[in-house]
Coordinates of C-alpha atoms and ligand atoms in Angstrom, one line a residue:
M216 CA 4.6 6.7 -44.6
S217 CA 7.2 7.6 -47.3
D218 CA 10.6 6.0 -47.4
E219 CA 12.3 9.3 -46.3
Q220 CA 10.7 9.0 -43.0
I221 CA 12.2 5.8 -42.0
E222 CA 15.4 6.5 -40.3
T223 CA 18.4 4.2 -40.9
G224 CA 19.6 2.6 -37.8
E225 CA 19.8 -1.0 -36.5
P226 CA 19.1 -3.7 -39.0
I227 CA 15.5 -4.7 -38.9
V228 CA 14.9 -8.2 -37.8
I229 CA 11.7 -9.7 -39.1
T230 CA 10.3 -12.5 -36.9
D231 CA 7.6 -15.1 -37.6
P232 CA 4.1 -13.5 -37.3
D233 CA 2.7 -16.9 -36.2
S234 CA 4.9 -17.1 -33.1
D235 CA 5.9 -13.5 -32.2
R236 CA 3.3 -11.4 -30.8
Y237 CA 5.6 -8.4 -31.3
H238 CA 6.1 -9.2 -35.0
T239 CA 4.7 -5.9 -36.4
F240 CA 6.9 -3.8 -34.1
G241 CA 9.9 -5.2 -35.8
Y242 CA 9.1 -3.2 -38.9
I243 CA 9.5 0.1 -36.8
S244 CA 13.0 1.2 -37.3
W245 CA 13.6 2.7 -33.9
W246 CA 11.5 0.2 -31.8
Q247 CA 13.6 -2.0 -29.6
Q248 CA 11.6 -4.6 -28.1
E249 CA 14.3 -5.8 -25.7
V250 CA 14.5 -2.2 -24.3
V251 CA 10.7 -2.2 -23.8
R252 CA 10.9 -5.6 -22.3
D253 CA 13.5 -4.5 -19.8
A254 CA 11.7 -1.3 -18.8
T255 CA 9.7 -0.6 -15.6
A256 CA 6.9 1.9 -15.8
L257 CA 5.0 3.3 -12.8
V258 CA 1.4 4.1 -13.6
V259 CA -0.3 6.2 -11.0
G260 CA -4.0 5.9 -11.0
A261 CA -6.0 3.0 -12.3
G262 CA -9.1 4.8 -13.5
A263 CA -10.2 5.8 -17.0
L264 CA -6.7 7.0 -18.2
G265 CA -4.8 4.3 -16.2
N266 CA -6.8 1.4 -17.7
E267 CA -5.9 2.7 -21.2
V268 CA -2.3 3.3 -20.5
L269 CA -1.9 -0.1 -18.8
K270 CA -3.6 -1.8 -21.7
N271 CA -1.3 0.0 -24.2
L272 CA 1.9 -0.8 -22.3
A273 CA 0.8 -4.4 -21.8
L274 CA 0.1 -4.8 -25.5
M275 CA 3.5 -3.3 -26.3
G276 CA 5.2 -5.8 -24.1
I277 CA 6.5 -3.5 -21.4
G278 CA 8.7 -5.6 -18.9
N279 CA 7.4 -4.5 -15.5
L280 CA 4.3 -2.5 -14.6
L281 CA 4.0 -0.9 -11.1
I282 CA 0.3 0.1 -10.7
A283 CA -0.5 2.4 -7.9
D284 CA -4.1 3.4 -6.7
F285 CA -6.1 3.7 -3.6
D286 CA -9.6 3.1 -5.0
T287 CA -12.0 0.3 -5.4
I288 CA -14.2 -0.6 -8.5
E289 CA -17.8 0.6 -8.8
D290 CA -20.1 0.1 -11.6
S291 CA -19.9 3.8 -12.8
N292 CA -16.1 2.9 -13.7
L293 CA -17.3 0.4 -16.3
S294 CA -18.1 2.8 -19.1
R295 CA -14.5 3.9 -19.3
S296 CA -12.4 1.1 -18.1
V297 CA -11.4 -1.5 -20.6
L298 CA -9.8 -3.7 -17.9
F299 CA -12.8 -3.9 -15.6
R300 CA -15.9 -6.2 -15.7
E301 CA -19.2 -6.1 -14.0
G302 CA -18.3 -8.8 -11.6
D303 CA -15.4 -6.7 -10.3
R304 CA -17.4 -4.4 -8.2
G305 CA -15.8 -3.8 -4.8
E306 CA -12.5 -5.2 -5.8
R307 CA -9.3 -3.0 -5.6
K308 CA -8.7 -1.3 -8.9
V309 CA -4.9 -2.2 -8.8
D310 CA -5.5 -5.8 -8.3
V311 CA -8.0 -6.2 -11.2
A312 CA -5.9 -4.0 -13.5
A313 CA -2.8 -6.1 -12.8
R314 CA -4.6 -9.3 -13.4
R315 CA -6.2 -8.2 -16.7
G316 CA -3.0 -6.6 -17.9
K317 CA -1.3 -10.0 -17.5
E318 CA -4.3 -11.6 -19.2
L319 CA -3.7 -9.3 -22.2
N320 CA 0.0 -10.2 -22.3
P321 CA 1.4 -12.9 -20.1
D322 CA 5.0 -11.6 -20.8
V323 CA 4.3 -8.5 -18.7
K324 CA 5.2 -8.7 -15.0
V325 CA 3.0 -6.7 -12.7
K326 CA 3.1 -5.3 -9.2
A327 CA -0.2 -3.9 -7.8
W328 CA 0.2 -1.4 -5.1
H329 CA -2.8 -0.1 -3.1
G330 CA -2.3 2.9 -1.1
D331 CA -2.0 6.7 -0.6
I332 CA 0.9 7.8 -2.8
N333 CA 1.3 11.0 -0.8
F334 CA 2.2 9.3 2.4
E335 CA 2.8 5.6 1.8
M336 CA 5.0 5.4 -1.2
G337 CA 8.6 6.4 -0.7
L338 CA 10.2 9.0 -2.9
G339 CA 12.9 6.4 -3.9
V340 CA 10.2 4.6 -6.0
F341 CA 10.4 7.4 -8.5
R342 CA 14.1 6.9 -9.0
H343 CA 13.9 3.2 -9.7
V344 CA 11.5 3.2 -12.7
D345 CA 12.1 4.1 -16.3
A346 CA 8.8 6.0 -16.9
I347 CA 6.3 7.7 -14.6
V348 CA 2.8 8.1 -16.1
G349 CA 0.2 10.1 -14.0
C350 CA -3.3 9.0 -14.7
L351 CA -4.9 11.3 -12.2
D352 CA -8.1 13.2 -11.9
N353 CA -7.1 16.0 -9.4
R354 CA -4.6 18.8 -9.0
E355 CA -3.5 17.7 -5.5
A356 CA -2.2 14.4 -6.8
R357 CA -0.5 16.0 -9.8
L358 CA 1.1 18.4 -7.6
S359 CA 2.5 15.6 -5.4
I360 CA 3.8 13.6 -8.3
N361 CA 5.4 16.7 -9.8
R362 CA 7.2 17.5 -6.5
F363 CA 8.2 13.9 -6.1
A364 CA 9.5 13.7 -9.7
Y365 CA 11.4 17.0 -9.4
S366 CA 13.0 15.8 -6.0
V367 CA 14.6 12.8 -7.6
N368 CA 15.1 14.6 -11.1
R369 CA 12.9 12.3 -13.1
P370 CA 10.6 13.1 -16.0
W371 CA 6.9 12.3 -15.9
V372 CA 3.9 12.2 -18.2
D373 CA 0.6 13.8 -17.3
G374 CA -2.7 13.4 -18.9
A375 CA -6.0 15.1 -18.2
I376 CA -9.4 14.6 -19.7
Q377 CA -12.9 16.3 -19.5
E378 CA -15.7 15.5 -21.8
L379 CA -14.3 15.5 -25.4
M380 CA -11.2 17.5 -24.3
G381 CA -7.9 16.3 -23.3
I382 CA -4.2 17.6 -22.5
V383 CA -1.0 15.5 -22.7
R384 CA 2.1 17.0 -21.3
L385 CA 5.6 15.8 -20.2
F386 CA 7.6 17.4 -17.4
W387 CA 11.2 17.2 -16.9
P388 CA 13.0 18.8 -14.0
W389 CA 15.1 21.8 -15.1
Q390 CA 14.0 21.6 -18.6
G391 CA 11.1 24.0 -19.2
A392 CA 8.1 24.6 -17.1
C393 CA 6.8 22.0 -14.5
Y394 CA 3.3 21.2 -13.5
E395 CA 3.5 23.6 -10.6
C396 CA 4.6 26.4 -12.9
T397 CA 1.2 26.0 -14.6
L398 CA -0.9 26.5 -11.5
T399 CA -2.7 29.7 -11.1
D400 CA -3.6 31.4 -7.8
A401 CA -7.0 30.1 -8.1
D402 CA -5.7 26.5 -8.4
Y403 CA -3.6 27.1 -5.2
Q404 CA -6.6 28.4 -3.3
M405 CA -8.6 25.2 -4.2
I406 CA -5.7 23.1 -3.1
N407 CA -5.1 25.0 0.1
L408 CA -8.7 24.8 0.9
R409 CA -8.6 21.1 0.7
Y410 CA -5.2 20.7 2.5
S411 CA -6.5 22.7 5.4
C412 CA -8.9 19.9 6.3
P413 CA -7.7 16.4 5.2
L414 CA -11.2 14.8 5.8
L415 CA -12.7 17.3 3.5
A416 CA -10.0 16.8 0.9
R417 CA -10.8 13.1 0.5
D418 CA -14.5 13.9 0.2
N419 CA -13.9 16.7 -2.4
I420 CA -11.6 14.6 -4.4
L421 CA -14.2 11.8 -4.6
Q422 CA -17.2 14.0 -5.1
G423 CA -15.7 16.5 -7.5
K424 CA -16.0 14.2 -10.4
V425 CA -15.1 15.5 -13.8
P426 CA -17.3 14.1 -16.7
T427 CA -15.1 11.9 -18.9
T428 CA -15.7 9.6 -21.9
P429 CA -14.0 6.4 -22.9
T430 CA -12.9 8.1 -26.2
S431 CA -11.1 11.0 -24.5
A432 CA -9.6 8.6 -22.1
S433 CA -8.2 6.4 -24.9
I434 CA -7.0 9.4 -27.1
V435 CA -5.2 11.1 -24.1
A436 CA -3.8 7.9 -22.7
A437 CA -2.6 6.7 -26.1
F438 CA -0.4 9.8 -26.4
Q439 CA 0.7 9.5 -22.7
T440 CA 1.8 5.9 -23.6
Q441 CA 3.7 7.1 -26.7
E442 CA 5.6 9.6 -24.5
A443 CA 6.4 6.9 -22.1
L444 CA 7.5 4.8 -24.9
K445 CA 9.9 7.6 -26.1
L446 CA 11.3 8.1 -22.6
I447 CA 12.0 4.3 -22.4
H448 CA 13.9 4.5 -25.7
G449 CA 15.7 7.6 -24.8
M450 CA 14.1 9.5 -27.7
E451 CA 13.6 13.2 -27.9
V452 CA 10.6 14.6 -26.0
E453 CA 9.3 18.1 -25.4
P454 CA 9.3 19.0 -21.7
G455 CA 7.2 21.9 -20.5
K456 CA 5.0 21.7 -23.6
A457 CA 1.3 20.5 -23.7
M458 CA -0.7 18.9 -26.4
L459 CA -4.3 20.2 -26.3
I460 CA -7.0 18.1 -27.9
N461 CA -10.4 19.5 -28.5
G462 CA -12.8 16.7 -29.7
L463 CA -15.6 19.1 -30.3
T464 CA -13.9 21.2 -32.9
N465 CA -11.1 18.7 -33.8
D466 CA -8.5 21.3 -33.0
V467 CA -5.2 19.9 -31.8
Y468 CA -2.5 22.2 -30.8
K469 CA 0.7 22.5 -28.8
T470 CA 1.5 25.2 -26.3
E471 CA 4.6 25.9 -24.3
Y472 CA 4.2 26.9 -20.6
P473 CA 6.3 29.7 -19.1
V474 CA 8.7 28.7 -16.3
K475 CA 7.5 30.4 -13.1
E476 CA 10.0 32.2 -11.0
G477 CA 10.2 30.9 -7.5
C478 CA 8.2 27.8 -8.3
M479 CA 8.1 25.7 -5.2
S480 CA 8.7 22.4 -7.1
H481 CA 12.0 23.5 -8.3
S482 CA 14.4 21.5 -6.0
T483 CA 16.2 18.3 -6.5
L484 CA 17.7 16.2 -3.6
E485 CA 21.3 15.9 -4.0
P486 CA 23.3 13.6 -3.3
I487 CA 21.0 10.7 -2.7
V488 CA 22.9 7.9 -0.8
E489 CA 21.4 4.4 -1.4
L490 CA 21.3 2.3 1.8
P491 CA 20.7 -1.4 0.7
Q492 CA 20.5 -2.7 4.3
V493 CA 18.1 0.0 5.6
T494 CA 14.3 -0.7 5.5
A495 CA 11.5 1.3 7.1
V496 CA 10.3 -1.7 9.1
T497 CA 13.7 -3.0 10.4
T498 CA 15.8 0.1 10.9
T499 CA 15.4 2.3 13.9
L500 CA 15.9 6.0 14.3
A501 CA 19.0 5.3 16.3
E502 CA 20.5 3.2 13.6
L503 CA 19.7 5.7 10.8
L504 CA 21.2 8.5 13.0
T505 CA 24.5 6.4 13.4
I506 CA 24.6 6.0 9.7
A507 CA 24.1 9.8 9.2
Q508 CA 26.9 10.5 11.7
E509 CA 29.3 8.0 10.0
K510 CA 28.8 9.9 6.8
L511 CA 28.6 13.5 8.2
G512 CA 30.3 13.6 11.5
P513 CA 29.0 13.6 15.1
E514 CA 26.9 16.8 14.8
A515 CA 24.8 15.2 12.0
V516 CA 21.0 15.1 12.6
I517 CA 18.1 13.6 10.8
E518 CA 15.5 15.9 9.4
F519 CA 11.9 15.2 8.2
D520 CA 10.2 17.4 5.7
G521 CA 7.0 17.7 7.6
E522 CA 6.2 17.7 11.3
I523 CA 5.7 14.4 13.0
I524 CA 3.3 14.2 15.9
T525 CA 4.9 12.4 18.9
H526 CA 2.3 12.9 21.6
M527 CA -1.2 14.4 21.9
T528 CA -2.2 15.8 25.3
C529 CA -5.6 16.9 26.4
P530 CA -5.5 20.2 28.3
D531 CA -9.0 19.6 29.7
C532 CA -8.6 16.0 31.3
G533 CA -5.0 15.6 31.1
A534 CA -5.0 12.4 29.0
S535 CA -1.9 11.9 27.0
E536 CA -1.2 9.6 24.2
S537 CA 1.9 8.6 22.0
V538 CA 1.0 9.1 18.4
F539 CA 4.0 9.1 16.0
K540 CA 2.1 10.1 12.7
K541 CA 2.7 12.8 10.2
M542 CA 0.6 15.8 11.0
A543 CA -0.4 16.3 7.4
R544 CA -2.2 13.0 7.5
L545 CA -4.1 13.5 10.7
Y546 CA -7.9 13.4 10.3
E547 CA -9.9 16.3 12.0
S548 CA -11.6 13.9 14.3
E549 CA -8.3 12.7 15.6
Y550 CA -7.5 16.1 17.2
R551 CA -10.3 15.5 19.6
C552 CA -9.8 13.8 23.0
P553 CA -11.3 10.3 23.1
H554 CA -12.2 10.8 26.7
C555 CA -13.7 14.3 26.9
N556 CA -13.8 15.5 23.2
G557 CA -11.5 18.5 24.2
R558 CA -9.1 19.8 21.5
R559 CA -5.8 18.1 22.2
E560 CA -2.4 19.9 22.0
M561 CA 0.4 18.2 20.0
S562 CA 4.0 17.6 20.6
L563 CA 5.8 17.8 17.3
T564 CA 9.3 16.9 15.9
H565 CA 10.9 17.2 12.5
R566 CA 14.6 16.8 13.7
I567 CA 16.3 13.8 15.4
S568 CA 19.6 14.7 17.1
G569 CA 20.0 11.8 19.5
D570 CA 18.5 13.2 22.7
E571 CA 15.0 11.9 21.9
D572 CA 13.5 9.2 24.2
F573 CA 12.0 7.4 21.3
L574 CA 15.1 6.5 19.2
D575 CA 14.2 2.8 19.4
K576 CA 11.2 3.5 17.1
T577 CA 11.6 2.0 13.6
L578 CA 11.2 4.4 10.6
A579 CA 8.0 2.8 9.8
Q580 CA 6.8 3.6 13.3
M581 CA 7.8 7.2 12.7
D582 CA 5.4 7.2 9.6
I583 CA 8.4 7.1 7.2
P584 CA 7.2 5.1 4.1
P585 CA 9.1 2.2 2.5
L586 CA 11.9 3.3 0.1
G587 CA 11.6 6.8 1.6
I588 CA 14.4 9.3 1.4
V589 CA 15.4 11.1 4.7
R590 CA 17.7 14.1 4.9
A591 CA 20.8 14.1 7.1
N592 CA 22.3 17.5 7.9
N593 CA 25.4 18.6 9.9
G594 CA 24.8 22.3 9.5
R595 CA 27.2 22.7 6.5
E596 CA 26.3 19.7 4.2
K597 CA 23.1 17.8 3.5
I598 CA 22.8 14.2 2.2
Y599 CA 19.7 12.2 1.4
L600 CA 19.5 8.7 2.7
E601 CA 17.4 6.3 0.7
L602 CA 15.8 3.2 2.4
T603 CA 17.0 1.2 -0.6
G604 CA 16.4 -2.1 1.4
D605 CA 12.7 -1.6 0.7
R606 CA 13.0 -1.8 -3.1
E607 CA 11.2 -5.1 -3.2
T608 CA 8.2 -3.7 -1.5
F609 CA 7.4 -1.9 -4.7
L610 CA 9.6 -3.3 -7.3
T611 CA 9.2 -7.1 -7.2
F612 CA 7.2 -8.1 -10.2
S613 CA 5.4 -11.4 -11.1
Ligands
LIG26 ZN1 7.7 24.7 -11.7
LIG27 ZN1 -9.6 15.1 27.4

């Protein structure tokens, strides 16, 4: 690097290489180790890309790492996962990744979160981190992250790999195209096909494996980590553009996606009201409705984005059961009556006005995730209530 490329800024403090593991970063003019140390990154997916991103962030001395994944380790992961060992078979990926990340750098604080990000991680989580890195292997999960990030107006970094090819891209709501803008009709068809049957969806995601290599994973994850590092430093990034890497031909090029008119991701929740006393497990529907009415008047109601099943009734044998579960996460087999195998009818709700006979249910019992965000509406004005009391469920690091 020539002298001209070094920007003048803060004076460079050179530390003792014997005692400071970050010594070499001190020579980088813009690098602020204390900013990196104070930052929290959410890494979604602890597979091939996730392993590499976590490794890099740990080496750089990121302060807090929230690692999210639902999977367990199998031997076939070992060829691309620098943090996993042969003896880890059957363990949860997040637990092992967190442990090994800390082993790499004990300065790093970690939180391992094992679960389904679509239904079990509240939207608020995305507001309370400094960088969101998607290390995913399927469109459905990318679309979910994209919509979550858009909802709370936060940028996110996506990476994708196949054989020796890779894509790195950063999306920032209202700045250029988003991930959903890039989806074709064929992509939607595949996603809808999977959504139409949740059981099938899980099977397809697990079976539709894309061949990847440790080299493409480390190349793409390295660029993803650098984008996260820029976000953390507040440096310039290029939202809506992609970097494409072809390891067969060694072509590397950038492309800019067009913004899609009417893209369904393009909405941001505003205003979001933080409720530090409210948690999914301790707050009831009645209590949340009271808060909504205090803020928006007596006509305020609570609204959910998707339908929640309250009861399932069998028309054949008459058996009825209370359910309280999001319809979108019901498995095909659960539609069937456990007594006579008939197809059950569902009572649904997406709106709580105060007349319901289940107002004593907690938000968790209504299938609202911790740190979730729920809409309150009085017909003229909408506000978004965050279950901020759940912060520690996701954001307590050790
Ligand atoms: Zn879009
Ligand atoms: Zn029945």
